[in-house]
Amino acid sequence: MGIPSASTTALGLRVRAIILAAVLVITLLGTLFLGEEIVEPEVLTVRSIAVGLPPPPPPPPSTAETNANETPVQMNLLATGDQGEPLLQAEIAPPELQPAKMPQPDLAANLPDLESALDFDWSGFGLSELDATPQLLTDLKIRFPQRLKARGVRQAAVELNVMIDETGKVFLKEIMVNPYPALTPRIESVMRRARFTPPQKDGVKVRAVFIWPIEFRSDA
C-alpha cells in the first residue's frame, strides 16, 4: 500500500468536517422539534353580517313641482262637451297680498282755529262812552247742576269779561269770578244765547267791552 498524498489527506478532512456539521445540524433540529409542542395554525372564520342602513333622504323638489305652486290653477266647473273640451274654465291666480291702508287722521280738523282766535279783535268802547247802555233782550235762566242743589246752592254771583258786537251778540272773553266751577259750562251756554240791543256811539253801531256782574239763580 502506498502512502497517501497531502492533497488526499486534506480532502478527507474537509469531508469529515462537512459530515460532522451536518450531523450537528440534524441533531439540533431534532432537539428543537422534540422539545416544542406542535402548535396548530389558527383558523380565521369570516362571516357575513347584514347591517341595516338608514333610508336615503327624500329627493329635492323638482323644478316642475316648484313651478306648479306658482302657476295659476285651472278648474273645470262644468262637464265637458261633445268634443271632450271643458265648457267653462276658471283660472285662479295666487292672491297678491297688499298691506292694509290705515286711514290718516285729519289732525288739522280737530284742532281749534288758533290763528282766528288770536286775531280776534276784542277792542271796543266802554259803557260810559256809548250813547246809552245796551239793553238785555234775553233772559238769563240757568239750571244748576244736581250736585250743587244737593249742597243747597241756589244762586251764584259771577263776573264776566264780555264784548258786544255791532249786532248785540255777546262774546265771552273770560270768566273773572265764579265760586262754583261746575257752573262754567252752563254760563258759557247762556252767553251763547244772550243778546243785547246794538251798542251805539254818536248814532253809529259799535262794539262795547265791559265787566258784566251777574247773579244767577236756579230756575228749578
C-alpha atoms as an extended CHARMM CRD file, in Angstrom:
* protein
*
       220  EXT
         1         1  MET       CA              0.0000000000        0.0000000000        0.0000000000  PROA      1               0.0000000000
         2         2  GLY       CA              1.2240000000        3.4010000000       -0.9310000000  PROA      2               0.0000000000
         3         3  ILE       CA              1.4170000000        6.4320000000        1.3530000000  PROA      3               0.0000000000
         4         4  PRO       CA             -1.4740000000        8.9370000000        0.7860000000  PROA      4               0.0000000000
         5         5  SER       CA             -0.5280000000       12.2750000000       -0.5370000000  PROA      5               0.0000000000
         6         6  ALA       CA             -1.0570000000       15.5790000000        1.2260000000  PROA      6               0.0000000000
         7         7  SER       CA             -3.9230000000       16.6600000000       -1.0270000000  PROA      7               0.0000000000
         8         8  THR       CA             -5.7590000000       13.4410000000       -0.3680000000  PROA      8               0.0000000000
         9         9  THR       CA             -5.4530000000       13.9580000000        3.3590000000  PROA      9               0.0000000000
        10        10  ALA       CA             -6.7980000000       17.4980000000        3.1820000000  PROA      10              0.0000000000
        11        11  LEU       CA             -9.8120000000       16.4100000000        1.1560000000  PROA      11              0.0000000000
        12        12  GLY       CA            -10.6670000000       13.7340000000        3.6730000000  PROA      12              0.0000000000
        13        13  LEU       CA            -10.5480000000       16.2530000000        6.4710000000  PROA      13              0.0000000000
        14        14  ARG       CA            -12.9580000000       18.5360000000        4.6640000000  PROA      14              0.0000000000
        15        15  VAL       CA            -15.4040000000       15.6950000000        4.0370000000  PROA      15              0.0000000000
        16        16  ARG       CA            -15.3310000000       14.7350000000        7.6680000000  PROA      16              0.0000000000
        17        17  ALA       CA            -15.8900000000       18.2800000000        8.7410000000  PROA      17              0.0000000000
        18        18  ILE       CA            -18.8820000000       18.6260000000        6.4380000000  PROA      18              0.0000000000
        19        19  ILE       CA            -20.3870000000       15.3520000000        7.6650000000  PROA      19              0.0000000000
        20        20  LEU       CA            -19.8470000000       16.3640000000       11.2800000000  PROA      20              0.0000000000
        21        21  ALA       CA            -21.5020000000       19.7110000000       10.6850000000  PROA      21              0.0000000000
        22        22  ALA       CA            -24.4570000000       18.0440000000        9.0200000000  PROA      22              0.0000000000
        23        23  VAL       CA            -24.8580000000       15.6610000000       11.9320000000  PROA      23              0.0000000000
        24        24  LEU       CA            -24.7920000000       18.5330000000       14.3980000000  PROA      24              0.0000000000
        25        25  VAL       CA            -27.4140000000       20.4640000000       12.4580000000  PROA      25              0.0000000000
        26        26  ILE       CA            -29.6870000000       17.4150000000       12.2290000000  PROA      26              0.0000000000
        27        27  THR       CA            -29.2250000000       16.7530000000       15.9350000000  PROA      27              0.0000000000
        28        28  LEU       CA            -30.0310000000       20.3770000000       16.8220000000  PROA      28              0.0000000000
        29        29  LEU       CA            -33.1560000000       20.3990000000       14.6660000000  PROA      29              0.0000000000
        30        30  GLY       CA            -34.3280000000       17.1570000000       16.1740000000  PROA      30              0.0000000000
        31        31  THR       CA            -33.8670000000       18.5280000000       19.6540000000  PROA      31              0.0000000000
        32        32  LEU       CA            -35.8620000000       21.6060000000       18.8270000000  PROA      32              0.0000000000
        33        33  PHE       CA            -38.6150000000       19.6050000000       17.1420000000  PROA      33              0.0000000000
        34        34  LEU       CA            -38.9740000000       17.1940000000       20.0290000000  PROA      34              0.0000000000
        35        35  GLY       CA            -38.7150000000       19.8710000000       22.7660000000  PROA      35              0.0000000000
        36        36  GLU       CA            -41.5590000000       22.0770000000       21.4780000000  PROA      36              0.0000000000
        37        37  GLU       CA            -45.2340000000       21.2580000000       21.2090000000  PROA      37              0.0000000000
        38        38  ILE       CA            -46.7520000000       21.2250000000       17.8140000000  PROA      38              0.0000000000
        39        39  VAL       CA            -48.9240000000       24.3550000000       17.5100000000  PROA      39              0.0000000000
        40        40  GLU       CA            -51.7870000000       24.0820000000       15.1650000000  PROA      40              0.0000000000
        41        41  PRO       CA            -52.2740000000       27.1040000000       12.9300000000  PROA      41              0.0000000000
        42        42  GLU       CA            -55.1750000000       29.4530000000       13.8130000000  PROA      42              0.0000000000
        43        43  VAL       CA            -58.2050000000       29.2800000000       11.6010000000  PROA      43              0.0000000000
        44        44  LEU       CA            -59.8580000000       32.6360000000       10.7360000000  PROA      44              0.0000000000
        45        45  THR       CA            -63.5600000000       32.3840000000       10.0160000000  PROA      45              0.0000000000
        46        46  VAL       CA            -65.1850000000       35.2370000000        8.0360000000  PROA      46              0.0000000000
        47        47  ARG       CA            -68.9550000000       35.5350000000        8.4110000000  PROA      47              0.0000000000
        48        48  SER       CA            -71.2200000000       37.9610000000        6.5800000000  PROA      48              0.0000000000
        49        49  ILE       CA            -73.4150000000       40.2100000000        8.8200000000  PROA      49              0.0000000000
        50        50  ALA       CA            -76.3960000000       42.1220000000        7.4130000000  PROA      50              0.0000000000
        51        51  VAL       CA            -76.2870000000       45.7090000000        8.6690000000  PROA      51              0.0000000000
        52        52  GLY       CA            -79.4860000000       47.8280000000        8.3770000000  PROA      52              0.0000000000
        53        53  LEU       CA            -78.7420000000       51.1510000000        6.6940000000  PROA      53              0.0000000000
        54        54  PRO       CA            -80.9020000000       54.3100000000        7.2850000000  PROA      54              0.0000000000
        55        55  PRO       CA            -83.3290000000       55.1530000000        4.4700000000  PROA      55              0.0000000000
        56        56  PRO       CA            -81.9680000000       57.6050000000        1.9120000000  PROA      56              0.0000000000
        57        57  PRO       CA            -83.0870000000       61.2660000000        2.2190000000  PROA      57              0.0000000000
        58        58  PRO       CA            -86.0650000000       62.3210000000        0.0860000000  PROA      58              0.0000000000
        59        59  PRO       CA            -85.1180000000       63.8310000000       -3.2550000000  PROA      59              0.0000000000
        60        60  PRO       CA            -85.3250000000       67.6650000000       -3.5710000000  PROA      60              0.0000000000
        61        61  PRO       CA            -88.4890000000       69.0600000000       -5.1790000000  PROA      61              0.0000000000
        62        62  SER       CA            -88.2280000000       69.1640000000       -8.8870000000  PROA      62              0.0000000000
        63        63  THR       CA            -88.4890000000       72.3500000000      -10.9080000000  PROA      63              0.0000000000
        64        64  ALA       CA            -91.8230000000       71.2250000000      -12.2720000000  PROA      64              0.0000000000
        65        65  GLU       CA            -93.2870000000       70.9600000000       -8.7350000000  PROA      65              0.0000000000
        66        66  THR       CA            -91.9660000000       74.4130000000       -7.8140000000  PROA      66              0.0000000000
        67        67  ASN       CA            -93.4550000000       75.9720000000      -10.9170000000  PROA      67              0.0000000000
        68        68  ALA       CA            -96.7460000000       74.1920000000      -10.2850000000  PROA      68              0.0000000000
        69        69  ASN       CA            -97.1400000000       76.0980000000       -6.9870000000  PROA      69              0.0000000000
        70        70  GLU       CA            -96.6810000000       79.4320000000       -8.7640000000  PROA      70              0.0000000000
        71        71  THR       CA            -98.7540000000       78.9520000000      -11.8720000000  PROA      71              0.0000000000
        72        72  PRO       CA           -102.4990000000       79.6330000000      -11.9760000000  PROA      72              0.0000000000
        73        73  VAL       CA           -104.7620000000       76.6700000000      -11.3210000000  PROA      73              0.0000000000
        74        74  GLN       CA           -107.3800000000       75.7730000000      -13.8780000000  PROA      74              0.0000000000
        75        75  MET       CA           -110.6360000000       74.2090000000      -12.7130000000  PROA      75              0.0000000000
        76        76  ASN       CA           -113.3190000000       72.6260000000      -14.8670000000  PROA      76              0.0000000000
        77        77  LEU       CA           -116.5420000000       73.9890000000      -13.4720000000  PROA      77              0.0000000000
        78        78  LEU       CA           -118.9060000000       72.2100000000      -15.8930000000  PROA      78              0.0000000000
        79        79  ALA       CA           -118.9330000000       68.8840000000      -17.6890000000  PROA      79              0.0000000000
        80        80  THR       CA           -117.0330000000       68.5450000000      -20.9630000000  PROA      80              0.0000000000
        81        81  GLY       CA           -118.7780000000       68.9510000000      -24.3170000000  PROA      81              0.0000000000
        82        82  ASP       CA           -119.0890000000       66.5560000000      -27.2040000000  PROA      82              0.0000000000
        83        83  GLN       CA           -115.5230000000       67.2370000000      -28.3440000000  PROA      83              0.0000000000
        84        84  GLY       CA           -114.0990000000       66.4030000000      -24.9420000000  PROA      84              0.0000000000
        85        85  GLU       CA           -113.3280000000       70.0650000000      -24.2230000000  PROA      85              0.0000000000
        86        86  PRO       CA           -114.4870000000       71.7320000000      -20.9880000000  PROA      86              0.0000000000
        87        87  LEU       CA           -117.4380000000       74.0360000000      -21.3930000000  PROA      87              0.0000000000
        88        88  LEU       CA           -116.1330000000       76.5170000000      -18.8470000000  PROA      88              0.0000000000
        89        89  GLN       CA           -112.7760000000       77.0320000000      -17.2330000000  PROA      89              0.0000000000
        90        90  ALA       CA           -111.6900000000       79.3190000000      -14.4380000000  PROA      90              0.0000000000
        91        91  GLU       CA           -108.1980000000       80.4780000000      -13.7360000000  PROA      91              0.0000000000
        92        92  ILE       CA           -107.3810000000       81.0750000000      -10.0910000000  PROA      92              0.0000000000
        93        93  ALA       CA           -104.2580000000       83.1400000000       -9.7250000000  PROA      93              0.0000000000
        94        94  PRO       CA           -102.3210000000       83.2650000000       -6.4580000000  PROA      94              0.0000000000
        95        95  PRO       CA           -103.6120000000       86.2260000000       -4.4060000000  PROA      95              0.0000000000
        96        96  GLU       CA           -101.4010000000       89.2610000000       -4.1270000000  PROA      96              0.0000000000
        97        97  LEU       CA           -101.2700000000       90.3410000000       -0.5100000000  PROA      97              0.0000000000
        98        98  GLN       CA           -101.2330000000       94.0940000000       -0.0210000000  PROA      98              0.0000000000
        99        99  PRO       CA           -100.5890000000       95.8300000000        3.3130000000  PROA      99              0.0000000000
       100       100  ALA       CA           -103.6970000000       97.2750000000        4.8820000000  PROA      100             0.0000000000
       101       101  LYS       CA           -104.0110000000      101.0050000000        4.4120000000  PROA      101             0.0000000000
       102       102  MET       CA           -104.8890000000      102.7430000000        7.6310000000  PROA      102             0.0000000000
       103       103  PRO       CA           -106.8450000000      105.9820000000        7.2770000000  PROA      103             0.0000000000
       104       104  GLN       CA           -104.7830000000      109.0180000000        8.1300000000  PROA      104             0.0000000000
       105       105  PRO       CA           -106.4890000000      111.1200000000       10.8010000000  PROA      105             0.0000000000
       106       106  ASP       CA           -107.0810000000      114.6970000000        9.8700000000  PROA      106             0.0000000000
       107       107  LEU       CA           -105.4200000000      116.3450000000       12.8300000000  PROA      107             0.0000000000
       108       108  ALA       CA           -105.9680000000      119.8020000000       11.4800000000  PROA      108             0.0000000000
       109       109  ALA       CA           -109.7470000000      119.2900000000       11.5360000000  PROA      109             0.0000000000
       110       110  ASN       CA           -109.6630000000      118.5130000000       15.2810000000  PROA      110             0.0000000000
       111       111  LEU       CA           -107.5260000000      121.4810000000       16.2640000000  PROA      111             0.0000000000
       112       112  PRO       CA           -109.1070000000      124.8370000000       17.1120000000  PROA      112             0.0000000000
       113       113  ASP       CA           -108.5550000000      127.6910000000       14.7750000000  PROA      113             0.0000000000
       114       114  LEU       CA           -105.8690000000      129.2700000000       16.9180000000  PROA      114             0.0000000000
       115       115  GLU       CA           -104.9710000000      131.8500000000       14.3220000000  PROA      115             0.0000000000
       116       116  SER       CA           -108.5070000000      133.2120000000       14.1710000000  PROA      116             0.0000000000
       117       117  ALA       CA           -108.7470000000      133.2360000000       17.9710000000  PROA      117             0.0000000000
       118       118  LEU       CA           -105.5130000000      135.2100000000       18.2700000000  PROA      118             0.0000000000
       119       119  ASP       CA           -106.5540000000      137.5950000000       15.5190000000  PROA      119             0.0000000000
       120       120  PHE       CA           -109.9590000000      138.2410000000       17.0690000000  PROA      120             0.0000000000
       121       121  ASP       CA           -110.4410000000      141.8880000000       17.8030000000  PROA      121             0.0000000000
       122       122  TRP       CA           -111.5620000000      142.2830000000       21.3980000000  PROA      122             0.0000000000
       123       123  SER       CA           -111.3690000000      146.0700000000       21.3340000000  PROA      123             0.0000000000
       124       124  GLY       CA           -114.4610000000      148.2280000000       21.8870000000  PROA      124             0.0000000000
       125       125  PHE       CA           -115.8670000000      151.2110000000       23.6750000000  PROA      125             0.0000000000
       126       126  GLY       CA           -116.5980000000      151.3130000000       27.3680000000  PROA      126             0.0000000000
       127       127  LEU       CA           -120.1680000000      151.6540000000       28.5900000000  PROA      127             0.0000000000
       128       128  SER       CA           -119.5520000000      155.2500000000       29.6360000000  PROA      128             0.0000000000
       129       129  GLU       CA           -118.5450000000      156.1260000000       26.0520000000  PROA      129             0.0000000000
       130       130  LEU       CA           -121.7840000000      154.8770000000       24.4680000000  PROA      130             0.0000000000
       131       131  ASP       CA           -124.8420000000      156.8950000000       23.6850000000  PROA      131             0.0000000000
       132       132  ALA       CA           -126.8380000000      154.5960000000       26.0010000000  PROA      132             0.0000000000
       133       133  THR       CA           -126.3680000000      151.4260000000       27.9260000000  PROA      133             0.0000000000
       134       134  PRO       CA           -127.2660000000      148.3630000000       25.8110000000  PROA      134             0.0000000000
       135       135  GLN       CA           -130.3910000000      146.5850000000       26.9940000000  PROA      135             0.0000000000
       136       136  LEU       CA           -130.5040000000      142.8150000000       27.5590000000  PROA      136             0.0000000000
       137       137  LEU       CA           -133.0650000000      141.1540000000       25.2780000000  PROA      137             0.0000000000
       138       138  THR       CA           -132.8740000000      137.5460000000       26.5500000000  PROA      138             0.0000000000
       139       139  ASP       CA           -133.3880000000      136.0230000000       29.9600000000  PROA      139             0.0000000000
       140       140  LEU       CA           -130.5130000000      134.5240000000       31.9580000000  PROA      140             0.0000000000
       141       141  LYS       CA           -132.1970000000      131.4250000000       33.3020000000  PROA      141             0.0000000000
       142       142  ILE       CA           -129.7410000000      128.7570000000       34.2500000000  PROA      142             0.0000000000
       143       143  ARG       CA           -130.2270000000      125.2290000000       35.5570000000  PROA      143             0.0000000000
       144       144  PHE       CA           -127.9150000000      124.4320000000       38.4460000000  PROA      144             0.0000000000
       145       145  PRO       CA           -126.2570000000      121.0120000000       38.4740000000  PROA      145             0.0000000000
       146       146  GLN       CA           -127.8640000000      118.4870000000       40.8060000000  PROA      146             0.0000000000
       147       147  ARG       CA           -124.7240000000      118.1560000000       42.8930000000  PROA      147             0.0000000000
       148       148  LEU       CA           -124.8800000000      121.8840000000       43.7000000000  PROA      148             0.0000000000
       149       149  LYS       CA           -128.5690000000      121.6350000000       44.5490000000  PROA      149             0.0000000000
       150       150  ALA       CA           -127.7830000000      118.7350000000       46.8750000000  PROA      150             0.0000000000
       151       151  ARG       CA           -125.4600000000      121.1040000000       48.7320000000  PROA      151             0.0000000000
       152       152  GLY       CA           -128.2120000000      123.7280000000       48.9500000000  PROA      152             0.0000000000
       153       153  VAL       CA           -126.7000000000      126.0490000000       46.3230000000  PROA      153             0.0000000000
       154       154  ARG       CA           -129.4720000000      128.0020000000       44.5970000000  PROA      154             0.0000000000
       155       155  GLN       CA           -127.6740000000      131.1890000000       43.4520000000  PROA      155             0.0000000000
       156       156  ALA       CA           -124.2010000000      132.3030000000       42.3880000000  PROA      156             0.0000000000
       157       157  ALA       CA           -122.6640000000      135.7530000000       41.7750000000  PROA      157             0.0000000000
       158       158  VAL       CA           -120.1920000000      135.7920000000       38.8890000000  PROA      158             0.0000000000
       159       159  GLU       CA           -118.2630000000      138.4110000000       36.8990000000  PROA      159             0.0000000000
       160       160  LEU       CA           -117.7070000000      138.0370000000       33.1520000000  PROA      160             0.0000000000
       161       161  ASN       CA           -115.3990000000      139.8890000000       30.7760000000  PROA      161             0.0000000000
       162       162  VAL       CA           -117.5250000000      140.2160000000       27.6370000000  PROA      162             0.0000000000
       163       163  MET       CA           -117.7700000000      142.0430000000       24.3470000000  PROA      163             0.0000000000
       164       164  ILE       CA           -120.9640000000      143.0230000000       22.4860000000  PROA      164             0.0000000000
       165       165  ASP       CA           -120.5930000000      143.3970000000       18.7370000000  PROA      165             0.0000000000
       166       166  GLU       CA           -122.4910000000      145.7200000000       16.4020000000  PROA      166             0.0000000000
       167       167  THR       CA           -125.4320000000      143.2790000000       16.2340000000  PROA      167             0.0000000000
       168       168  GLY       CA           -125.8020000000      142.8660000000       20.0130000000  PROA      168             0.0000000000
       169       169  LYS       CA           -124.2540000000      139.3550000000       20.0820000000  PROA      169             0.0000000000
       170       170  VAL       CA           -122.3050000000      138.5490000000       23.2570000000  PROA      170             0.0000000000
       171       171  PHE       CA           -118.7550000000      137.1030000000       23.1610000000  PROA      171             0.0000000000
       172       172  LEU       CA           -117.3560000000      135.7230000000       26.4190000000  PROA      172             0.0000000000
       173       173  LYS       CA           -113.6600000000      136.5300000000       26.7410000000  PROA      173             0.0000000000
       174       174  GLU       CA           -113.0630000000      135.3910000000       30.3120000000  PROA      174             0.0000000000
       175       175  ILE       CA           -114.8950000000      134.3190000000       33.4650000000  PROA      175             0.0000000000
       176       176  MET       CA           -113.3990000000      136.6200000000       36.0760000000  PROA      176             0.0000000000
       177       177  VAL       CA           -115.2500000000      135.3420000000       39.1580000000  PROA      177             0.0000000000
       178       178  ASN       CA           -117.0760000000      132.0260000000       39.5930000000  PROA      178             0.0000000000
       179       179  PRO       CA           -117.3580000000      130.4170000000       43.0330000000  PROA      179             0.0000000000
       180       180  TYR       CA           -118.6620000000      127.1540000000       41.5640000000  PROA      180             0.0000000000
       181       181  PRO       CA           -116.5800000000      125.7270000000       38.6480000000  PROA      181             0.0000000000
       182       182  ALA       CA           -119.3850000000      123.2340000000       37.9860000000  PROA      182             0.0000000000
       183       183  LEU       CA           -121.3860000000      126.1830000000       36.6320000000  PROA      183             0.0000000000
       184       184  THR       CA           -118.8250000000      127.0580000000       33.9250000000  PROA      184             0.0000000000
       185       185  PRO       CA           -120.4590000000      125.0060000000       31.1050000000  PROA      185             0.0000000000
       186       186  ARG       CA           -123.8870000000      126.4810000000       31.9870000000  PROA      186             0.0000000000
       187       187  ILE       CA           -122.5100000000      130.0430000000       31.9790000000  PROA      187             0.0000000000
       188       188  GLU       CA           -120.8920000000      129.5330000000       28.5660000000  PROA      188             0.0000000000
       189       189  SER       CA           -124.1690000000      128.1770000000       27.2130000000  PROA      189             0.0000000000
       190       190  VAL       CA           -126.1250000000      131.1940000000       28.4880000000  PROA      190             0.0000000000
       191       191  MET       CA           -123.6190000000      133.6150000000       26.9120000000  PROA      191             0.0000000000
       192       192  ARG       CA           -124.0440000000      131.9580000000       23.5180000000  PROA      192             0.0000000000
       193       193  ARG       CA           -127.7910000000      132.6920000000       23.7250000000  PROA      193             0.0000000000
       194       194  ALA       CA           -127.6020000000      136.1830000000       25.1960000000  PROA      194             0.0000000000
       195       195  ARG       CA           -128.4510000000      139.1830000000       23.0180000000  PROA      195             0.0000000000
       196       196  PHE       CA           -128.3450000000      142.9700000000       23.6550000000  PROA      196             0.0000000000
       197       197  THR       CA           -129.5430000000      145.9710000000       21.7440000000  PROA      197             0.0000000000
       198       198  PRO       CA           -126.6670000000      147.0570000000       19.4620000000  PROA      198             0.0000000000
       199       199  PRO       CA           -124.2840000000      149.4570000000       21.2150000000  PROA      199             0.0000000000
       200       200  GLN       CA           -124.0880000000      152.9160000000       19.6170000000  PROA      200             0.0000000000
       201       201  LYS       CA           -121.7340000000      155.8740000000       19.7500000000  PROA      201             0.0000000000
       202       202  ASP       CA           -122.7570000000      159.0780000000       18.0430000000  PROA      202             0.0000000000
       203       203  GLY       CA           -125.5810000000      157.1640000000       16.4030000000  PROA      203             0.0000000000
       204       204  VAL       CA           -123.2640000000      154.5610000000       14.8890000000  PROA      204             0.0000000000
       205       205  LYS       CA           -123.3220000000      150.9100000000       15.8680000000  PROA      205             0.0000000000
       206       206  VAL       CA           -120.0680000000      149.9460000000       17.5590000000  PROA      206             0.0000000000
       207       207  ARG       CA           -118.5660000000      147.3070000000       19.7810000000  PROA      207             0.0000000000
       208       208  ALA       CA           -118.6600000000      147.5510000000       23.5450000000  PROA      208             0.0000000000
       209       209  VAL       CA           -116.4850000000      145.8290000000       26.1490000000  PROA      209             0.0000000000
       210       210  PHE       CA           -117.1350000000      145.6830000000       29.8760000000  PROA      210             0.0000000000
       211       211  ILE       CA           -117.0880000000      143.5330000000       33.0240000000  PROA      211             0.0000000000
       212       212  TRP       CA           -120.5660000000      142.1370000000       33.4860000000  PROA      212             0.0000000000
       213       213  PRO       CA           -121.5960000000      141.1490000000       37.0390000000  PROA      213             0.0000000000
       214       214  ILE       CA           -124.4320000000      138.6520000000       37.0890000000  PROA      214             0.0000000000
       215       215  GLU       CA           -126.2390000000      136.8480000000       39.8890000000  PROA      215             0.0000000000
       216       216  PHE       CA           -127.5680000000      133.5590000000       38.5860000000  PROA      216             0.0000000000
       217       217  ARG       CA           -130.4720000000      131.9030000000       40.3520000000  PROA      217             0.0000000000
       218       218  SER       CA           -131.6980000000      128.3690000000       39.9920000000  PROA      218             0.0000000000
       219       219  ASP       CA           -134.8170000000      128.1490000000       37.8380000000  PROA      219             0.0000000000
       220       220  ALA       CA           -135.9010000000      124.8960000000       39.4750000000  PROA      220             0.0000000000
